[in-house]
PDB file of C-alpha atoms in Angstrom:
ATOM      1  CA  UNK X   1      -7.110 -23.230  -5.796  1.00  0.00           C
ATOM      2  CA  UNK X   2      -5.454 -20.169  -4.282  1.00  0.00           C
ATOM      3  CA  UNK X   3      -7.722 -17.597  -5.885  1.00  0.00           C
ATOM      4  CA  UNK X   4      -4.782 -15.668  -7.316  1.00  0.00           C
ATOM      5  CA  UNK X   5      -2.607 -17.551  -9.797  1.00  0.00           C
ATOM      6  CA  UNK X   6       0.748 -16.347 -11.088  1.00  0.00           C
ATOM      7  CA  UNK X   7       2.745 -17.766 -13.983  1.00  0.00           C
ATOM      8  CA  UNK X   8       5.479 -18.649 -14.455  1.00  0.00           C
ATOM      9  CA  UNK X   9       6.628 -19.563 -10.930  1.00  0.00           C
ATOM     10  CA  UNK X  10      10.273 -19.172 -11.918  1.00  0.00           C
ATOM     11  CA  UNK X  11      11.886 -17.165 -14.716  1.00  0.00           C
ATOM     12  CA  UNK X  12      15.513 -16.770 -15.680  1.00  0.00           C
ATOM     13  CA  UNK X  13      16.271 -14.207 -18.339  1.00  0.00           C
ATOM     14  CA  UNK X  14      19.142 -12.244 -19.813  1.00  0.00           C
ATOM     15  CA  UNK X  15      19.284  -8.488 -19.628  1.00  0.00           C
ATOM     16  CA  UNK X  16      18.290  -8.089 -23.277  1.00  0.00           C
ATOM     17  CA  UNK X  17      15.300 -10.451 -23.210  1.00  0.00           C
ATOM     18  CA  UNK X  18      11.639  -9.523 -23.219  1.00  0.00           C
ATOM     19  CA  UNK X  19       9.284 -11.563 -21.082  1.00  0.00           C
ATOM     20  CA  UNK X  20       5.920 -11.175 -19.356  1.00  0.00           C
ATOM     21  CA  UNK X  21       4.572 -12.186 -15.965  1.00  0.00           C
ATOM     22  CA  UNK X  22       0.920 -13.130 -15.736  1.00  0.00           C
ATOM     23  CA  UNK X  23      -1.536 -12.893 -12.878  1.00  0.00           C
ATOM     24  CA  UNK X  24      -5.126 -14.107 -12.817  1.00  0.00           C
ATOM     25  CA  UNK X  25      -7.610 -13.778  -9.987  1.00  0.00           C
ATOM     26  CA  UNK X  26     -10.768 -15.820  -9.589  1.00  0.00           C
ATOM     27  CA  UNK X  27     -12.195 -13.840  -6.672  1.00  0.00           C
ATOM     28  CA  UNK X  28     -14.279 -11.259  -8.500  1.00  0.00           C
ATOM     29  CA  UNK X  29     -12.099  -8.457  -7.160  1.00  0.00           C
ATOM     30  CA  UNK X  30     -11.837  -5.013  -8.715  1.00  0.00           C
ATOM     31  CA  UNK X  31      -8.333  -3.984  -7.647  1.00  0.00           C
ATOM     32  CA  UNK X  32      -5.049  -5.670  -8.579  1.00  0.00           C
ATOM     33  CA  UNK X  33      -1.481  -4.969  -7.503  1.00  0.00           C
ATOM     34  CA  UNK X  34       2.122  -5.747  -8.382  1.00  0.00           C
ATOM     35  CA  UNK X  35       4.696  -5.910  -5.583  1.00  0.00           C
ATOM     36  CA  UNK X  36       8.429  -6.545  -5.599  1.00  0.00           C
ATOM     37  CA  UNK X  37       9.988  -8.505  -2.741  1.00  0.00           C
ATOM     38  CA  UNK X  38      13.781  -8.434  -2.548  1.00  0.00           C
ATOM     39  CA  UNK X  39      15.943 -10.112   0.052  1.00  0.00           C
ATOM     40  CA  UNK X  40      16.382  -7.988   3.171  1.00  0.00           C
ATOM     41  CA  UNK X  41      14.124  -5.195   1.890  1.00  0.00           C
ATOM     42  CA  UNK X  42      10.513  -4.342   2.727  1.00  0.00           C
ATOM     43  CA  UNK X  43       7.770  -5.293   0.330  1.00  0.00           C
ATOM     44  CA  UNK X  44       7.606  -2.634  -2.416  1.00  0.00           C
ATOM     45  CA  UNK X  45       4.334  -1.674  -4.068  1.00  0.00           C
ATOM     46  CA  UNK X  46       4.900  -1.158  -7.801  1.00  0.00           C
ATOM     47  CA  UNK X  47       1.546  -0.661  -9.511  1.00  0.00           C
ATOM     48  CA  UNK X  48      -2.137  -0.518  -8.605  1.00  0.00           C
ATOM     49  CA  UNK X  49      -5.106  -1.018 -10.906  1.00  0.00           C
ATOM     50  CA  UNK X  50      -8.692  -0.276  -9.949  1.00  0.00           C
ATOM     51  CA  UNK X  51     -11.419  -1.327 -12.372  1.00  0.00           C
ATOM     52  CA  UNK X  52      -8.721  -1.822 -15.075  1.00  0.00           C
ATOM     53  CA  UNK X  53      -7.387   1.731 -14.650  1.00  0.00           C
ATOM     54  CA  UNK X  54      -3.893   2.332 -13.318  1.00  0.00           C
ATOM     55  CA  UNK X  55      -4.169   4.391 -10.149  1.00  0.00           C
ATOM     56  CA  UNK X  56      -0.643   4.069  -8.809  1.00  0.00           C
ATOM     57  CA  UNK X  57       2.828   3.921 -10.320  1.00  0.00           C
ATOM     58  CA  UNK X  58       5.268   3.987  -7.460  1.00  0.00           C
ATOM     59  CA  UNK X  59       8.195   5.509  -9.406  1.00  0.00           C
ATOM     60  CA  UNK X  60       8.843   2.233 -11.186  1.00  0.00           C
ATOM     61  CA  UNK X  61      11.435   2.278 -14.031  1.00  0.00           C
ATOM     62  CA  UNK X  62       9.965   2.120 -17.518  1.00  0.00           C
ATOM     63  CA  UNK X  63      11.586  -1.258 -18.170  1.00  0.00           C
ATOM     64  CA  UNK X  64       8.600  -2.598 -16.194  1.00  0.00           C
ATOM     65  CA  UNK X  65       5.338  -2.121 -18.089  1.00  0.00           C
ATOM     66  CA  UNK X  66       2.030  -3.261 -16.578  1.00  0.00           C
ATOM     67  CA  UNK X  67      -1.103  -4.163 -18.482  1.00  0.00           C
ATOM     68  CA  UNK X  68      -4.585  -4.849 -17.161  1.00  0.00           C
ATOM     69  CA  UNK X  69      -6.907  -5.962 -19.982  1.00  0.00           C
ATOM     70  CA  UNK X  70      -9.776  -6.777 -17.591  1.00  0.00           C
ATOM     71  CA  UNK X  71     -10.441  -6.956 -13.858  1.00  0.00           C
ATOM     72  CA  UNK X  72      -9.323 -10.589 -13.671  1.00  0.00           C
ATOM     73  CA  UNK X  73      -5.977 -10.380 -15.444  1.00  0.00           C
ATOM     74  CA  UNK X  74      -2.814  -8.411 -14.828  1.00  0.00           C
ATOM     75  CA  UNK X  75       0.476  -8.609 -16.715  1.00  0.00           C
ATOM     76  CA  UNK X  76       3.932  -7.229 -16.076  1.00  0.00           C
ATOM     77  CA  UNK X  77       5.969  -6.865 -19.245  1.00  0.00           C
ATOM     78  CA  UNK X  78       9.716  -6.924 -18.728  1.00  0.00           C
ATOM     79  CA  UNK X  79      12.345  -5.474 -21.054  1.00  0.00           C
ATOM     80  CA  UNK X  80      16.072  -4.778 -20.684  1.00  0.00           C
ATOM     81  CA  UNK X  81      16.147  -5.614 -16.988  1.00  0.00           C
ATOM     82  CA  UNK X  82      19.120  -5.154 -14.666  1.00  0.00           C
ATOM     83  CA  UNK X  83      20.631  -7.649 -12.203  1.00  0.00           C
ATOM     84  CA  UNK X  84      19.140  -5.676  -9.290  1.00  0.00           C
ATOM     85  CA  UNK X  85      15.692  -6.493 -10.676  1.00  0.00           C
ATOM     86  CA  UNK X  86      16.127 -10.101  -9.542  1.00  0.00           C
ATOM     87  CA  UNK X  87      13.430 -10.628  -6.920  1.00  0.00           C
ATOM     88  CA  UNK X  88      10.120 -12.286  -6.122  1.00  0.00           C
ATOM     89  CA  UNK X  89       7.289 -10.485  -7.928  1.00  0.00           C
ATOM     90  CA  UNK X  90       3.969 -10.816  -6.173  1.00  0.00           C
ATOM     91  CA  UNK X  91       0.523 -10.112  -7.534  1.00  0.00           C
ATOM     92  CA  UNK X  92      -2.419  -9.390  -5.234  1.00  0.00           C
ATOM     93  CA  UNK X  93      -6.072  -8.483  -5.563  1.00  0.00           C
ATOM     94  CA  UNK X  94      -8.730  -6.964  -3.328  1.00  0.00           C
ATOM     95  CA  UNK X  95     -12.424  -6.223  -3.619  1.00  0.00           C
ATOM     96  CA  UNK X  96     -11.669  -2.507  -3.590  1.00  0.00           C
ATOM     97  CA  UNK X  97      -8.785  -0.263  -2.597  1.00  0.00           C
ATOM     98  CA  UNK X  98      -7.887  -0.413   1.080  1.00  0.00           C
ATOM     99  CA  UNK X  99      -9.541  -3.786   1.640  1.00  0.00           C
ATOM    100  CA  UNK X 100      -7.806  -7.087   2.472  1.00  0.00           C
ATOM    101  CA  UNK X 101      -5.510  -8.193  -0.305  1.00  0.00           C
ATOM    102  CA  UNK X 102      -5.068 -11.780  -1.432  1.00  0.00           C
ATOM    103  CA  UNK X 103      -1.712 -12.759  -2.876  1.00  0.00           C
ATOM    104  CA  UNK X 104      -0.487 -15.211  -5.460  1.00  0.00           C
ATOM    105  CA  UNK X 105       2.599 -17.350  -4.855  1.00  0.00           C
ATOM    106  CA  UNK X 106       4.791 -15.053  -6.909  1.00  0.00           C
ATOM    107  CA  UNK X 107       7.234 -15.341  -9.783  1.00  0.00           C
ATOM    108  CA  UNK X 108      10.865 -15.762  -8.776  1.00  0.00           C
ATOM    109  CA  UNK X 109      12.792 -13.723 -11.362  1.00  0.00           C
ATOM    110  CA  UNK X 110      16.534 -14.064 -11.908  1.00  0.00           C
ATOM    111  CA  UNK X 111      18.388 -11.741 -14.263  1.00  0.00           C
ATOM    112  CA  UNK X 112      21.669 -13.056 -15.634  1.00  0.00           C
TER     113      UNK X 112
ATOM    114  CA  UNK O   1       4.710   8.704   5.346  1.00  0.00           C
ATOM    115  CA  UNK O   2       2.984   6.072   7.435  1.00  0.00           C
ATOM    116  CA  UNK O   3       5.099   3.320   8.953  1.00  0.00           C
ATOM    117  CA  UNK O   4       4.694  -0.174  10.401  1.00  0.00           C
ATOM    118  CA  UNK O   5       7.431  -1.644  12.571  1.00  0.00           C
ATOM    119  CA  UNK O   6       8.031  -5.112  13.944  1.00  0.00           C
ATOM    120  CA  UNK O   7      10.985  -7.033  15.313  1.00  0.00           C
ATOM    121  CA  UNK O   8      12.885  -9.155  12.807  1.00  0.00           C
ATOM    122  CA  UNK O   9      13.199 -12.458  14.666  1.00  0.00           C
ATOM    123  CA  UNK O  10      11.385 -14.554  17.245  1.00  0.00           C
ATOM    124  CA  UNK O  11      12.341 -18.016  18.478  1.00  0.00           C
ATOM    125  CA  UNK O  12       9.965 -20.134  20.576  1.00  0.00           C
ATOM    126  CA  UNK O  13       9.845 -23.692  21.821  1.00  0.00           C
ATOM    127  CA  UNK O  14       7.397 -26.075  20.203  1.00  0.00           C
ATOM    128  CA  UNK O  15       4.165 -26.163  22.184  1.00  0.00           C
ATOM    129  CA  UNK O  16       4.677 -22.709  23.736  1.00  0.00           C
ATOM    130  CA  UNK O  17       2.761 -19.589  22.726  1.00  0.00           C
ATOM    131  CA  UNK O  18       4.293 -17.151  20.255  1.00  0.00           C
ATOM    132  CA  UNK O  19       3.571 -13.450  20.496  1.00  0.00           C
ATOM    133  CA  UNK O  20       4.535 -11.229  17.577  1.00  0.00           C
ATOM    134  CA  UNK O  21       4.282  -7.499  18.145  1.00  0.00           C
ATOM    135  CA  UNK O  22       3.853  -4.596  15.777  1.00  0.00           C
ATOM    136  CA  UNK O  23       3.510  -0.820  16.050  1.00  0.00           C
ATOM    137  CA  UNK O  24       2.122   1.550  13.451  1.00  0.00           C
ATOM    138  CA  UNK O  25       1.844   5.283  13.026  1.00  0.00           C
ATOM    139  CA  UNK O  26      -1.370   5.826  11.031  1.00  0.00           C
ATOM    140  CA  UNK O  27      -4.038   7.123  13.405  1.00  0.00           C
ATOM    141  CA  UNK O  28      -6.738   6.664  10.751  1.00  0.00           C
ATOM    142  CA  UNK O  29      -6.179   2.948  10.134  1.00  0.00           C
ATOM    143  CA  UNK O  30      -9.283   1.066   9.043  1.00  0.00           C
ATOM    144  CA  UNK O  31      -7.967  -2.487   8.869  1.00  0.00           C
ATOM    145  CA  UNK O  32      -4.988  -4.134  10.532  1.00  0.00           C
ATOM    146  CA  UNK O  33      -3.684  -7.399   9.130  1.00  0.00           C
ATOM    147  CA  UNK O  34      -1.451 -10.338   9.794  1.00  0.00           C
ATOM    148  CA  UNK O  35       0.016 -12.179   6.800  1.00  0.00           C
ATOM    149  CA  UNK O  36       2.114 -15.348   6.827  1.00  0.00           C
ATOM    150  CA  UNK O  37       4.775 -16.166   4.250  1.00  0.00           C
ATOM    151  CA  UNK O  38       6.264 -19.636   4.034  1.00  0.00           C
ATOM    152  CA  UNK O  39       9.422 -20.327   1.983  1.00  0.00           C
ATOM    153  CA  UNK O  40       8.802 -20.157  -1.752  1.00  0.00           C
ATOM    154  CA  UNK O  41       5.251 -18.890  -1.364  1.00  0.00           C
ATOM    155  CA  UNK O  42       3.342 -15.642  -1.466  1.00  0.00           C
ATOM    156  CA  UNK O  43       1.733 -13.866   1.460  1.00  0.00           C
ATOM    157  CA  UNK O  44      -1.209 -15.689   2.997  1.00  0.00           C
ATOM    158  CA  UNK O  45      -3.819 -13.528   4.727  1.00  0.00           C
ATOM    159  CA  UNK O  46      -4.013 -15.075   8.214  1.00  0.00           C
ATOM    160  CA  UNK O  47      -6.437 -12.732   9.874  1.00  0.00           C
ATOM    161  CA  UNK O  48      -7.428  -9.089  10.073  1.00  0.00           C
ATOM    162  CA  UNK O  49      -9.186  -6.827  12.521  1.00  0.00           C
ATOM    163  CA  UNK O  50     -11.234  -3.692  12.096  1.00  0.00           C
ATOM    164  CA  UNK O  51      -9.861  -0.686  13.903  1.00  0.00           C
ATOM    165  CA  UNK O  52     -13.014  -0.411  16.056  1.00  0.00           C
ATOM    166  CA  UNK O  53     -12.335  -3.838  17.598  1.00  0.00           C
ATOM    167  CA  UNK O  54      -9.782  -4.620  20.292  1.00  0.00           C
ATOM    168  CA  UNK O  55      -9.613  -8.383  20.006  1.00  0.00           C
ATOM    169  CA  UNK O  56     -10.272 -11.150  17.513  1.00  0.00           C
ATOM    170  CA  UNK O  57      -9.835 -14.859  18.097  1.00  0.00           C
ATOM    171  CA  UNK O  58      -9.689 -17.531  15.418  1.00  0.00           C
ATOM    172  CA  UNK O  59      -8.763 -21.029  16.627  1.00  0.00           C
ATOM    173  CA  UNK O  60      -5.098 -20.831  17.749  1.00  0.00           C
ATOM    174  CA  UNK O  61      -4.744 -17.192  16.695  1.00  0.00           C
ATOM    175  CA  UNK O  62      -5.557 -14.200  18.891  1.00  0.00           C
ATOM    176  CA  UNK O  63      -5.151 -10.647  17.647  1.00  0.00           C
ATOM    177  CA  UNK O  64      -5.034  -7.807  20.152  1.00  0.00           C
ATOM    178  CA  UNK O  65      -5.280  -4.165  19.145  1.00  0.00           C
ATOM    179  CA  UNK O  66      -4.406  -1.241  21.400  1.00  0.00           C
ATOM    180  CA  UNK O  67      -5.505   1.681  19.296  1.00  0.00           C
ATOM    181  CA  UNK O  68      -4.375   4.280  21.820  1.00  0.00           C
ATOM    182  CA  UNK O  69      -0.789   3.003  21.685  1.00  0.00           C
ATOM    183  CA  UNK O  70      -1.041   1.934  18.023  1.00  0.00           C
ATOM    184  CA  UNK O  71       0.083  -1.535  18.972  1.00  0.00           C
ATOM    185  CA  UNK O  72      -1.013  -4.777  17.352  1.00  0.00           C
ATOM    186  CA  UNK O  73      -0.065  -8.288  18.430  1.00  0.00           C
ATOM    187  CA  UNK O  74      -0.567 -11.811  17.134  1.00  0.00           C
ATOM    188  CA  UNK O  75      -0.574 -14.684  19.593  1.00  0.00           C
ATOM    189  CA  UNK O  76      -0.221 -18.219  18.280  1.00  0.00           C
ATOM    190  CA  UNK O  77      -1.166 -20.804  20.897  1.00  0.00           C
ATOM    191  CA  UNK O  78       0.543 -24.218  21.009  1.00  0.00           C
ATOM    192  CA  UNK O  79       3.106 -23.259  18.359  1.00  0.00           C
ATOM    193  CA  UNK O  80       3.920 -26.046  15.907  1.00  0.00           C
ATOM    194  CA  UNK O  81       6.753 -26.573  13.443  1.00  0.00           C
ATOM    195  CA  UNK O  82       4.342 -25.710  10.636  1.00  0.00           C
ATOM    196  CA  UNK O  83       4.073 -22.216  12.084  1.00  0.00           C
ATOM    197  CA  UNK O  84       7.664 -21.492  11.045  1.00  0.00           C
ATOM    198  CA  UNK O  85       7.377 -18.608   8.600  1.00  0.00           C
ATOM    199  CA  UNK O  86       7.714 -14.861   8.239  1.00  0.00           C
ATOM    200  CA  UNK O  87       4.771 -12.933   9.681  1.00  0.00           C
ATOM    201  CA  UNK O  88       3.930  -9.520   8.272  1.00  0.00           C
ATOM    202  CA  UNK O  89       1.923  -6.903  10.108  1.00  0.00           C
ATOM    203  CA  UNK O  90       0.110  -4.414   7.865  1.00  0.00           C
ATOM    204  CA  UNK O  91      -2.457  -1.626   7.988  1.00  0.00           C
ATOM    205  CA  UNK O  92      -4.655   0.279   5.573  1.00  0.00           C
ATOM    206  CA  UNK O  93      -6.944   3.279   5.872  1.00  0.00           C
ATOM    207  CA  UNK O  94      -9.968   4.256   3.832  1.00  0.00           C
ATOM    208  CA  UNK O  95     -11.759   2.500   1.001  1.00  0.00           C
ATOM    209  CA  UNK O  96     -10.846   4.615  -1.997  1.00  0.00           C
ATOM    210  CA  UNK O  97      -8.822   3.566  -5.018  1.00  0.00           C
ATOM    211  CA  UNK O  98      -5.925   5.496  -3.480  1.00  0.00           C
ATOM    212  CA  UNK O  99      -5.958   3.414  -0.289  1.00  0.00           C
ATOM    213  CA  UNK O 100      -2.892   1.225   0.120  1.00  0.00           C
ATOM    214  CA  UNK O 101      -1.723  -1.424   2.539  1.00  0.00           C
ATOM    215  CA  UNK O 102       1.457  -0.522   4.410  1.00  0.00           C
ATOM    216  CA  UNK O 103       3.503  -3.575   5.390  1.00  0.00           C
ATOM    217  CA  UNK O 104       6.063  -4.073   8.108  1.00  0.00           C
ATOM    218  CA  UNK O 105       9.367  -5.762   7.312  1.00  0.00           C
ATOM    219  CA  UNK O 106       8.225  -9.105   8.710  1.00  0.00           C
ATOM    220  CA  UNK O 107       9.105 -11.180  11.786  1.00  0.00           C
ATOM    221  CA  UNK O 108      10.784 -14.510  11.145  1.00  0.00           C
ATOM    222  CA  UNK O 109       9.385 -17.075  13.581  1.00  0.00           C
ATOM    223  CA  UNK O 110      11.541 -20.132  14.238  1.00  0.00           C
ATOM    224  CA  UNK O 111      10.496 -23.095  16.348  1.00  0.00           C
ATOM    225  CA  UNK O 112      12.871 -24.953  18.692  1.00  0.00           C
ATOM    226  CA  UNK O 113      12.185 -28.634  19.456  1.00  0.00           C
TER     227      UNK O 113
END
């Protein structure tokens, strides 16, 4: 078990669809993160949650909507995405901010 | 803002040592990390070092930190085909909820037979 589990692993959706990405961590951590990894671009931090409260929104478009119902679960709700949103979306968690982060295997998202 | 830089590619012969280098700008770094990403997978935390240390060894991996020059390196001894991956250098400072990890762009390590 990796400790951080992301579902689905792959997702293909049209620009008008609504879908959600799920992340679950079994490490007892208090901070969770969403990152976007695109080809030939550095890893981009999207959102940070500490103790279920959002502490960082890195100028992410509103078509991405995060939700953190408890310290173990993190969602990314997707709506009206654009082709340039196709990427690998990675979830991570850490005990607290600034401490080593543990990553899931990501969701590979393709927008048609 | 703070920055982490590393070369994009490294090619080594199987059985040789690989050395991946990284420089960073944050003089108040607390942790420095090496992550490994294999195709189709997320980032795996390989090892990390506290900024008050200058070396850490873990089996085939040796991390060296030169804090004065803000230089971090990862040495992989006896490189194997399974070591083929992208290696990310990263750093963070502080322990608050505002503390973030800053990642480099990754070094793609390829192994020649």
